[in-house]
Coordinates of C-alpha atoms and ligand atoms in Angstrom, one line a residue:
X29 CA 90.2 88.1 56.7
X30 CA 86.3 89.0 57.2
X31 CA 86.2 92.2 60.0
X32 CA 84.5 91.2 63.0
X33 CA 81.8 91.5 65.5
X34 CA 82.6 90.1 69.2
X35 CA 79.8 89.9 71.8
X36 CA 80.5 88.9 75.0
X37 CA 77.8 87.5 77.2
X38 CA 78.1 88.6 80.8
X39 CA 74.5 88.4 82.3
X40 CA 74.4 85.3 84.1
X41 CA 73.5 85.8 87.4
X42 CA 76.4 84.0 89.4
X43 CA 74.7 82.6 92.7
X44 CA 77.1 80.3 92.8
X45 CA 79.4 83.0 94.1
X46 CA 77.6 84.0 96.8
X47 CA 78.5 87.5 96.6
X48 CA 76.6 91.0 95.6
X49 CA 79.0 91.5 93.3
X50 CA 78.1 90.8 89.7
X51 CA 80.3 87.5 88.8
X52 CA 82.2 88.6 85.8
X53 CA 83.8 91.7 88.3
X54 CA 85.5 88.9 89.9
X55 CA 89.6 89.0 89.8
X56 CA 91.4 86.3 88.3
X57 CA 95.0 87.5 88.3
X58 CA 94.1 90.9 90.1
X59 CA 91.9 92.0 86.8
X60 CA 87.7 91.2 86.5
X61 CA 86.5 88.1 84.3
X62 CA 85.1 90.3 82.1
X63 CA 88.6 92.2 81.4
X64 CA 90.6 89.2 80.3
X65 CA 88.1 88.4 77.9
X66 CA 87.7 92.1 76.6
X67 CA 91.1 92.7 76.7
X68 CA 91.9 89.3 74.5
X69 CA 89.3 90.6 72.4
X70 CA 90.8 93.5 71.5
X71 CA 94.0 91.9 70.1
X72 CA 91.9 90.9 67.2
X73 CA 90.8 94.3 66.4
X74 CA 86.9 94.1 66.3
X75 CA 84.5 96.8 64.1
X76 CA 82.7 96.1 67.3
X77 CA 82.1 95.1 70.7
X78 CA 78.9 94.3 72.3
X79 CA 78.6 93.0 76.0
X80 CA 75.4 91.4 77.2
X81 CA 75.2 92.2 81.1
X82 CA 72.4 91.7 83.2
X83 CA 73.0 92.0 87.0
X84 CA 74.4 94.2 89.2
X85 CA 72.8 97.7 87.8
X86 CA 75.2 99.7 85.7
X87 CA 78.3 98.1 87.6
X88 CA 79.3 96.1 85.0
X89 CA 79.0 99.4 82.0
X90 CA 80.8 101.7 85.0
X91 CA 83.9 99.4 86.1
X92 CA 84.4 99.0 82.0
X93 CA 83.9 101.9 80.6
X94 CA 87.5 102.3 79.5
X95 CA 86.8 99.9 76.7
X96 CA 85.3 101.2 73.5
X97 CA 82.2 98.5 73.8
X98 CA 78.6 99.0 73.8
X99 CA 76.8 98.0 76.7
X100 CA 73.3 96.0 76.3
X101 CA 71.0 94.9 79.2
X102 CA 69.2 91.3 79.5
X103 CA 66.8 91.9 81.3
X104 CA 64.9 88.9 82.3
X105 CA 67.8 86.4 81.3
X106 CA 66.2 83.9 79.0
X107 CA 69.1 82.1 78.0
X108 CA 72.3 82.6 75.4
X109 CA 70.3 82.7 72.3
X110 CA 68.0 85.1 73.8
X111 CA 71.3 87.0 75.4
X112 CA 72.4 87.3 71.3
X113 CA 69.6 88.5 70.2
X114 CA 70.1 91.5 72.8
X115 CA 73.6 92.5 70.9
X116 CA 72.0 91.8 67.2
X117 CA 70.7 95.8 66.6
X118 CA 74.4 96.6 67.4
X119 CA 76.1 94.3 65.0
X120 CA 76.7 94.9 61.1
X121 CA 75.4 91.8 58.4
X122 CA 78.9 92.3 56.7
X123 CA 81.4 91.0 59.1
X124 CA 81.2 87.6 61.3
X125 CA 80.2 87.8 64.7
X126 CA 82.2 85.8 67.7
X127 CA 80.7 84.7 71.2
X128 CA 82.6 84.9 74.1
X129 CA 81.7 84.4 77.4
X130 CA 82.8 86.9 80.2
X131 CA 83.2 83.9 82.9
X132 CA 85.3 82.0 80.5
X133 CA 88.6 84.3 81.5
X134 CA 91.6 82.7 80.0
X135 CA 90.8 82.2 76.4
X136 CA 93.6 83.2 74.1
X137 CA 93.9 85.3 71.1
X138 CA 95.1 82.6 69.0
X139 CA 93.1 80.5 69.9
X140 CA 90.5 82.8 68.6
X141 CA 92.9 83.2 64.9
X142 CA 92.5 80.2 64.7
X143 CA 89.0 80.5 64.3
X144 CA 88.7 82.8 62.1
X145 CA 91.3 81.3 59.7
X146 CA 88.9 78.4 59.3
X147 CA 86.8 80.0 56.5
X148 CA 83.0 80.0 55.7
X149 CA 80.1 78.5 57.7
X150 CA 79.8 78.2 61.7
X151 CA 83.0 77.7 63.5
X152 CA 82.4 76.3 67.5
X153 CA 85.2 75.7 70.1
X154 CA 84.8 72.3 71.4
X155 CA 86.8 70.1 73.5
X156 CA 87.2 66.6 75.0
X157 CA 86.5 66.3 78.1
X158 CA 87.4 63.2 80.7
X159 CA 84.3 64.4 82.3
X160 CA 82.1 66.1 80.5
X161 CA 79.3 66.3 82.8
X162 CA 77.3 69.9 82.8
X163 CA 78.0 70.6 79.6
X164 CA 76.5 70.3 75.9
X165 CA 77.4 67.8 73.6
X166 CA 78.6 67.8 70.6
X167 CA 76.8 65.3 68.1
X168 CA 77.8 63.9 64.8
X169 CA 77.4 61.3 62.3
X170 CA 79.1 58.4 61.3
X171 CA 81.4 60.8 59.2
X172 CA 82.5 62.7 61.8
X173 CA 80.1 65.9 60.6
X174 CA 78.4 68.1 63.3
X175 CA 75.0 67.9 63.2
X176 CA 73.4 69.3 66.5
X177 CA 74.2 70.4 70.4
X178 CA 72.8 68.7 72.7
X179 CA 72.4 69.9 76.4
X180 CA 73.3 67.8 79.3
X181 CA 69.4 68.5 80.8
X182 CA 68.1 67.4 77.7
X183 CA 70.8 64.5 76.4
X184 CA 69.8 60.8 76.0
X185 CA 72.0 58.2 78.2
X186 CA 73.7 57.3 75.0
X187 CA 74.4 61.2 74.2
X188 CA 75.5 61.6 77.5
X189 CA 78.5 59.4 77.1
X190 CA 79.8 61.8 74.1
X191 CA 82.9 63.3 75.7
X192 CA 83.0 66.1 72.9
X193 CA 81.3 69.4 74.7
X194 CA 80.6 72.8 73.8
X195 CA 82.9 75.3 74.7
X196 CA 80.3 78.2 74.0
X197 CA 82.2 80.4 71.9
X198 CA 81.3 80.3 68.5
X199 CA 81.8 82.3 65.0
X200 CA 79.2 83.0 62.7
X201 CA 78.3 84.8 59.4
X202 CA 76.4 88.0 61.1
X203 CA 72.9 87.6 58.4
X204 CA 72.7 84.0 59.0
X205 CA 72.9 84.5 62.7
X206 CA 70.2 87.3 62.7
X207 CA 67.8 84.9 61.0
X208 CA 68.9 81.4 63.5
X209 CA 68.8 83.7 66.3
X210 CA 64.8 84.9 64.7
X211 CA 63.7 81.5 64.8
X212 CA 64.9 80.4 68.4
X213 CA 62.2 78.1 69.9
X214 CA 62.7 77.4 74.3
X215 CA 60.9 74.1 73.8
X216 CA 63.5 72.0 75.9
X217 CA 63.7 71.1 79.8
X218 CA 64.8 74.4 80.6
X219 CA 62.7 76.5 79.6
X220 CA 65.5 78.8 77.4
X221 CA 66.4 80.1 74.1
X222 CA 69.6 78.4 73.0
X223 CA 71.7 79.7 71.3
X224 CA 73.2 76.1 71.0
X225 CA 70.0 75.4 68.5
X226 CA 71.3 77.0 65.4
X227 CA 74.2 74.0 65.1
X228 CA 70.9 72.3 63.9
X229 CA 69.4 75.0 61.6
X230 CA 72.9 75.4 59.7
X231 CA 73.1 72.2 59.4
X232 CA 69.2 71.9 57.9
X233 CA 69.9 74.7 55.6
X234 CA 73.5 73.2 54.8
X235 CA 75.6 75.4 56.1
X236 CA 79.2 73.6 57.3
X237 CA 80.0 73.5 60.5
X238 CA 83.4 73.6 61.6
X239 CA 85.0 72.7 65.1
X240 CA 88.5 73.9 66.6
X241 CA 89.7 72.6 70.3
X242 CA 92.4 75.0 72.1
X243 CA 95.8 74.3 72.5
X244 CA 95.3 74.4 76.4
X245 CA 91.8 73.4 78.1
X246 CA 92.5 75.9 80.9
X247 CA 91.3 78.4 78.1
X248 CA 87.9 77.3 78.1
X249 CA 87.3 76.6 81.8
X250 CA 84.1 78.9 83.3
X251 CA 83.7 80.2 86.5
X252 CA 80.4 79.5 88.0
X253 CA 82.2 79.1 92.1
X254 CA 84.8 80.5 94.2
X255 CA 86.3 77.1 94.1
X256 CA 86.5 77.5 90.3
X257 CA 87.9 80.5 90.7
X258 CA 91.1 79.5 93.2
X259 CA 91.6 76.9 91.0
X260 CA 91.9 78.7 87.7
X261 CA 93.7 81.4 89.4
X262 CA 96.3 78.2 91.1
X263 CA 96.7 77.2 87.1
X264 CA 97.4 81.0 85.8
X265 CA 99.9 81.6 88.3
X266 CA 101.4 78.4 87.4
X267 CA 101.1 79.6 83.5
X268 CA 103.3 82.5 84.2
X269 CA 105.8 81.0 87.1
X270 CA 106.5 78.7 83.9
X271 CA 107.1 81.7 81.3
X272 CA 109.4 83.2 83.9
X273 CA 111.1 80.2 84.4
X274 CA 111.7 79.4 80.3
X275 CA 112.9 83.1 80.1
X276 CA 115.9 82.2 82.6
X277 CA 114.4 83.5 85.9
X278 CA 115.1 82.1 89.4
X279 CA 111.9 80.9 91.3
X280 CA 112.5 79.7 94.6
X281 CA 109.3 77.8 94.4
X282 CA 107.2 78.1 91.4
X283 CA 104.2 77.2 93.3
X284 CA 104.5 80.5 95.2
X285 CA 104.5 83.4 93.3
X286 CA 101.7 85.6 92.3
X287 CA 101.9 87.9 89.3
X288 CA 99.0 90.3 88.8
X289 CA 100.2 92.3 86.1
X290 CA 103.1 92.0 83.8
X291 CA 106.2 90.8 84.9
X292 CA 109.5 91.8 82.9
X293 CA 112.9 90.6 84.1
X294 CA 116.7 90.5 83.4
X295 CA 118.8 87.9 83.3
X296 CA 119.9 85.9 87.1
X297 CA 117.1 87.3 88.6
X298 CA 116.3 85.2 91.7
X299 CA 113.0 85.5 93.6
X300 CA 112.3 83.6 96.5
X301 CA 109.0 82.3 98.1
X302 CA 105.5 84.2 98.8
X303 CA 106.1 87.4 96.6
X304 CA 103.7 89.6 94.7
X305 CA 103.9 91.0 91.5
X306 CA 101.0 94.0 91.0
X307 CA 100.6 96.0 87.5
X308 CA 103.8 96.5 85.5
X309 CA 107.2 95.5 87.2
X310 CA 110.7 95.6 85.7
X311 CA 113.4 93.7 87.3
X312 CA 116.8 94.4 85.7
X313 CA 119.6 92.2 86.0
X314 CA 120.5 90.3 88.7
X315 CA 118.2 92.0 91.0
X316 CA 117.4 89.2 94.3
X317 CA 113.9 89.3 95.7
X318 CA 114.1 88.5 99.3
X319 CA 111.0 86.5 100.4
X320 CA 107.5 87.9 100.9
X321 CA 108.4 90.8 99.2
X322 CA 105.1 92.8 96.9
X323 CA 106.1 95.1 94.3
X324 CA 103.7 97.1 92.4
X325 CA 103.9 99.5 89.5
X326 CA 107.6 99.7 89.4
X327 CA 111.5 99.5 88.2
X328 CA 114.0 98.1 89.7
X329 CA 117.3 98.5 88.2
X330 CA 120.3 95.6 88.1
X331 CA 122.1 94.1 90.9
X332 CA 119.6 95.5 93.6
X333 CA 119.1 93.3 96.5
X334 CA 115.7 93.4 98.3
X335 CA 115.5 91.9 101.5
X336 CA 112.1 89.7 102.5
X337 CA 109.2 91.3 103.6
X338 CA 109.8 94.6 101.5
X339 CA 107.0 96.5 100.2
X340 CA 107.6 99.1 97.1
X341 CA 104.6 100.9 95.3
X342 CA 104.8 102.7 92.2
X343 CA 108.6 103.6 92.8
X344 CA 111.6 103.8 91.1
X345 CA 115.0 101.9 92.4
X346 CA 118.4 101.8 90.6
X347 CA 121.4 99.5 90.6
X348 CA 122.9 98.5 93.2
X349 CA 120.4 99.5 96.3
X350 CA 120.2 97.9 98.8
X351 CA 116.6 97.6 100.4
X352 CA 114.6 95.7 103.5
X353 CA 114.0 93.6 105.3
X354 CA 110.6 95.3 106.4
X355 CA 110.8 98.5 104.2
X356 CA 108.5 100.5 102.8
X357 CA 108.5 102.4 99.6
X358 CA 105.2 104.2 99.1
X359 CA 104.6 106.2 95.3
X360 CA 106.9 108.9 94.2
X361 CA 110.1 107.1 95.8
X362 CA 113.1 107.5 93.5
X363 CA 116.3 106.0 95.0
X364 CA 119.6 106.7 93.2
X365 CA 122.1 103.7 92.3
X366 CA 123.8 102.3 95.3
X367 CA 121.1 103.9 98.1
X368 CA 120.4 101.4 101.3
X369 CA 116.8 101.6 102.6
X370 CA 116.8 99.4 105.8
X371 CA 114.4 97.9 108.1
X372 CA 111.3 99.7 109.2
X373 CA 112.0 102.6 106.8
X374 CA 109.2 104.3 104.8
X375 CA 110.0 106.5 102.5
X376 CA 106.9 108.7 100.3
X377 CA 107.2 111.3 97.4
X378 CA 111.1 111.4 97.7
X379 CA 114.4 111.1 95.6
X380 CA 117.2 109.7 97.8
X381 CA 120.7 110.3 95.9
X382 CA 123.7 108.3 95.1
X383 CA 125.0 106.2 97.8
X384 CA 123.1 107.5 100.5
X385 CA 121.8 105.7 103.4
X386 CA 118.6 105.4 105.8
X387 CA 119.7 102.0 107.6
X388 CA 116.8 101.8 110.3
X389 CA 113.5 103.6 111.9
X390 CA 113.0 106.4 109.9
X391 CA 110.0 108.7 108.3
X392 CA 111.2 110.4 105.2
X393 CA 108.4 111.8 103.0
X394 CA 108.0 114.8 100.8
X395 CA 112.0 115.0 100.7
X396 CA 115.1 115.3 98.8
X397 CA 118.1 113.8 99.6
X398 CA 121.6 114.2 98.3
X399 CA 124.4 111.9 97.6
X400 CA 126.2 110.3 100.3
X401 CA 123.9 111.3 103.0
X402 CA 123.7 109.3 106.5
X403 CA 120.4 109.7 107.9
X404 CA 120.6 108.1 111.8
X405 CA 118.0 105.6 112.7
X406 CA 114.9 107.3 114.2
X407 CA 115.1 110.2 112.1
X408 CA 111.5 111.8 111.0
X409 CA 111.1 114.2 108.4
X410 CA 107.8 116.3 110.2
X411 CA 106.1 117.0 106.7
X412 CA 102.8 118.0 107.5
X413 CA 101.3 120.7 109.5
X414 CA 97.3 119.2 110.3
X415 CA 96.7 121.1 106.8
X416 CA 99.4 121.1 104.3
X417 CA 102.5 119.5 103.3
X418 CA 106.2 120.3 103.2
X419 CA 109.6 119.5 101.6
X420 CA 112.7 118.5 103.4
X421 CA 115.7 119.4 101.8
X422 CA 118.6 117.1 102.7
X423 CA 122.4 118.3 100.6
X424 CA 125.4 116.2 99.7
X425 CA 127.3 114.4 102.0
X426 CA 125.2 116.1 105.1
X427 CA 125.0 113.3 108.2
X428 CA 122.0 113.1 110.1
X429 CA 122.6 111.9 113.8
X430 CA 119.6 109.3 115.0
X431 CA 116.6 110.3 116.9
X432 CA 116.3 113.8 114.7
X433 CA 113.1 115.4 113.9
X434 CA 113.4 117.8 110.9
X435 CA 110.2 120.3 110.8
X436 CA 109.7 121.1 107.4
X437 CA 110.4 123.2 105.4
X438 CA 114.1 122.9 106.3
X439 CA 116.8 122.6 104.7
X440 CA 120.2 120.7 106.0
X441 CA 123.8 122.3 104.5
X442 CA 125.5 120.5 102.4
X443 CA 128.3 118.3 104.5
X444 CA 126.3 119.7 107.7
X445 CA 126.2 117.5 110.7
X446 CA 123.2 117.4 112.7
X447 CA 123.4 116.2 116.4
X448 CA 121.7 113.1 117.6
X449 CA 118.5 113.9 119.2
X450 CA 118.4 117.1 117.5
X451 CA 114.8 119.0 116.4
X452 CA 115.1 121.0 113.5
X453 CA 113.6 124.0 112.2
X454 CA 115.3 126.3 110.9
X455 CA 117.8 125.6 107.7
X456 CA 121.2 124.5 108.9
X457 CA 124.5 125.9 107.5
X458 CA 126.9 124.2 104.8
X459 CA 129.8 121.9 106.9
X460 CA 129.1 122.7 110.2
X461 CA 127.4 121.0 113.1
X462 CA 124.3 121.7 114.7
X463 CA 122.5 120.6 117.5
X464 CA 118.8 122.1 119.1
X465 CA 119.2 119.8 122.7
X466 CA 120.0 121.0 126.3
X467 CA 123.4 120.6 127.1
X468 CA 124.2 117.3 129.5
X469 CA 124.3 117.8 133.3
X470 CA 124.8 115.3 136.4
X471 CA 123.2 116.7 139.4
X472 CA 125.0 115.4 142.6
X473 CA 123.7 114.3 145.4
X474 CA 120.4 113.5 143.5
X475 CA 118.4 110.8 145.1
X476 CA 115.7 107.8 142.8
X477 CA 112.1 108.1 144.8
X478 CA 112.1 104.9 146.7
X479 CA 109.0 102.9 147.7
X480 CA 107.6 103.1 151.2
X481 CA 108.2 99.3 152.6
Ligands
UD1_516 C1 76.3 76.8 78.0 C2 76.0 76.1 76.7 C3 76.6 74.7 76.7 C4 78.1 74.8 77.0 C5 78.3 75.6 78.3 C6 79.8 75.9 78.4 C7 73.8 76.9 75.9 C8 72.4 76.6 75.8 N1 74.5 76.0 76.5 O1 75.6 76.1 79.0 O2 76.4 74.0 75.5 O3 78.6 73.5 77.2 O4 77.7 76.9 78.2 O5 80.0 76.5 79.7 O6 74.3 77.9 75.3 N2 74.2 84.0 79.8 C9 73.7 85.2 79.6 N3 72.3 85.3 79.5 C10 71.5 84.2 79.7 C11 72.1 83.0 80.0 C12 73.5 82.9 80.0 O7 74.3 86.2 79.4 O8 70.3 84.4 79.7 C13 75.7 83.9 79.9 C14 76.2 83.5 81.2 O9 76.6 84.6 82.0 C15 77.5 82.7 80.9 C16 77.2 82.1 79.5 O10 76.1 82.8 79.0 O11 78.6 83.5 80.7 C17 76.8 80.6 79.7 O12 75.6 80.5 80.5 P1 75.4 79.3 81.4 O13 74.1 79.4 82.0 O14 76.6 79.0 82.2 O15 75.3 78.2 80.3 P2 75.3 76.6 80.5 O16 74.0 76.1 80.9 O17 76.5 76.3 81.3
CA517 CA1 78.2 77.5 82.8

């Protein structure tokens, strides 16, 4: 196969969207517009990328910059074929160029094959459309060849009925599109260099033009509106509930779920109503996902139960935990198999160990935690000082009574037992008990205050 050039045109303004923020920086899916697209263009392993931006200053280049792209300004925005011509000095005769367009998010990579498998001449992306109002048409001849694009602003009535549009994205030989793309004229309604217009000069000079439709029309659908938007993103998340379901997983209701990320899971996973799914997730087997639960950037290994309303954030859980309702993992969490995090429990930069439980209430940050440990509701591990931070150091089998506060740096004895209500700040000894509150007294005699009638 010919190497290839990709540009991607992202300049349109978007003032559909009604935001300051350039349009293709939208999320679909938690990623930008633009991202999708680049990141389906690099499957196909392009010589080069170009994308066309226009508004928004340099915030387009900056929130990109991870790709290895060039960057080309519009500036004014005189249409596609003029927004081409910006990317031409950056493109090589040899190899064909594709178009993509950075508010048309959900076009698929083989789709794109598809394309290029097609051989010589201009290849477009069309599609029939029930309605096909807003959009170029595509004409032909009694044959059935292509012979022009006609926009909706400048189509006759009779051209208007054609229900064939243009898609936009296109593949071209490189040197002819260099001399079409020279010889653009913006003599129509609009005002614009089309690119659309060189359908006609290939087909003048006798160049063939080709046409391939996508397997799905969601692939080609643009975003000009926020109502676009929320209904593409409604049709992704429906896209994946559906992969998750043909791979065996458990959706309470496949109309609420949102994955923003990737998604990997065992087999009998079961994951009920409202929850999130952020960057890369593993869910090993038979792991339940109690309602409203989000869970971002981490692991969760088999037969873990989390209860609803449990939030876990770059963490790592193994078998058997039990965690929620209301927890809290923040990043750096590591809980060992068989661990219980209960309600209104956070837990930051910590390892909890084997078997060990923190049922109810507690702070536990900056800490490490032995096996078999009992940490009483309402304990707080005191881990900062107004300036820096310190480690807790909790030993096997040690039992914390409720209501403690441990002032780090401690450390609690393996087996110790630390009395309820307890502040500690000093390190505690291996297997025995100790307590830091006053002993318990009853004064008698002692008289309540009681109001003056
Ligand atoms: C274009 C096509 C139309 C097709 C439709 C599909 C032309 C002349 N028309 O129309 O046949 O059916 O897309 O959605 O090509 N852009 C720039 N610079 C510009 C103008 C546009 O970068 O100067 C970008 C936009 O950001 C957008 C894309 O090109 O991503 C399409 O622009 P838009 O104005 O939406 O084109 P349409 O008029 O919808
Ligand atoms: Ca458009």
């Amino acid at each position: 196969m010919k190497s290839l050039n990709i540009v991607i045109l992202a300049a349109g303004k978007g003032t559909r969207m009604h935001s300051d923020k350039p349009k293709v920086l939208h999320t679909l899916a938690g990623k930008p517009l633009l991202q999708h697209v680049l990141d389906c263009a690099v499957t196909l392993q392009p010589k080069q990328i170009c994308v066309v931006y226009g508004h928004g200053g340099s915030a387009v280049p900056v929130a990109m910059q991870r790709y290895a792209a060039s960057f080309v300004i519009q500036e004014p925005q005189l249409g596609t074929g003029h927004a081409v011509q910006q990317a031409m000095p950056h493109l090589d005769d040899a190899s064909l160029t594709m178009v993509l367009f950075g508010d048309v998010p959900l076009i698929q990579a083989d789709t794109l094959q598809r394309m290029q498998q097609t051989g010589a001449g201009l290849v477009l992306l069309t599609v029939n459309l029930e309605n096909p109002t807003g959009y170029g048409r595509i004409v032909r001849n009694k044959k059935g060849d292509i012979l022009s694009i006609v926009e909706e602003k400048d189509a006759s009535a009779e051209q208007r009925k054609i229900s064939e549009v243009n898609t936009g994205i296109l593949l071209a030989p490189t040197r002819l599109l260099r001399n079409w793309l020279a010889n653009l004229q913006n003599k129509n309604i609009q005002g614009e260099y089309y690119l659309t217009d060189i359908v006609s000069m290939a087909v003048e000079q006798g160049v063939v033009v080709h046409s391939i439709q996508p397997a799905r029309e969601w692939e080609i659908h643009g975003i000009n509106s926020k109502s676009q938007l929320a209904v593409l993103e409604r049709i992704w998340q429906h896209v994946e509930a559906s992969k998750l379901l043909t791979s065996g997983v458990t959706l309470a209701d496949p109309a609420r779920i949102d994955v923003r990320g990737k998604l990997t899971c065992g087999r009998d996973v079961e994951i009920d109503v409202g929850c999130i799914f952020e960057g890369e997730v593993n869910l090993g087997d038979n792991v339940h996902v109690g309602a409203y639960s989000i869970i971002k950037n981490a692991s969760v290994a088999q037969g873990t139960q989390i209860l609803p309303y449990s939030l876990i954030d770059s963490s790592k859980v193994g078998a058997n935990c039990h965690i929620g309702p209301y927890a809290r993992l923040r990043p750096g969490t590591k809980l060992h198999d068989d661990a219980h995090v209960g309600n209104f429990v956070e837990i930051k930069n910590s390892e909890i160990g084997q078997g060990s439980k923190a049922n109810h209430l507690s702070y536990i940050g900056d800490s490490t935690v032995g096996s078999r440990v009992n940490i009483g509701a309402g304990t707080i591990t005191c881990n900062y000082d107004g300036a820096n931070k310190h480690r807790t150091i909790i030993e096997d089998d040690a039992f914390i009574g409720s209501d403690t506060q441990l002032v780090a740096p401690v450390r609690v004895g393996k087996g110790a037992t630390i009395g309820a209500g307890s502040t500690i700040t000093r390190d505690t000894s291996d297997g025995e008990l100790t307590l830091s509150r006053s002993k318990q007294v009853s004064i008698s005699g002692w008289k309540r205050p009681a109001k003056k009638k």
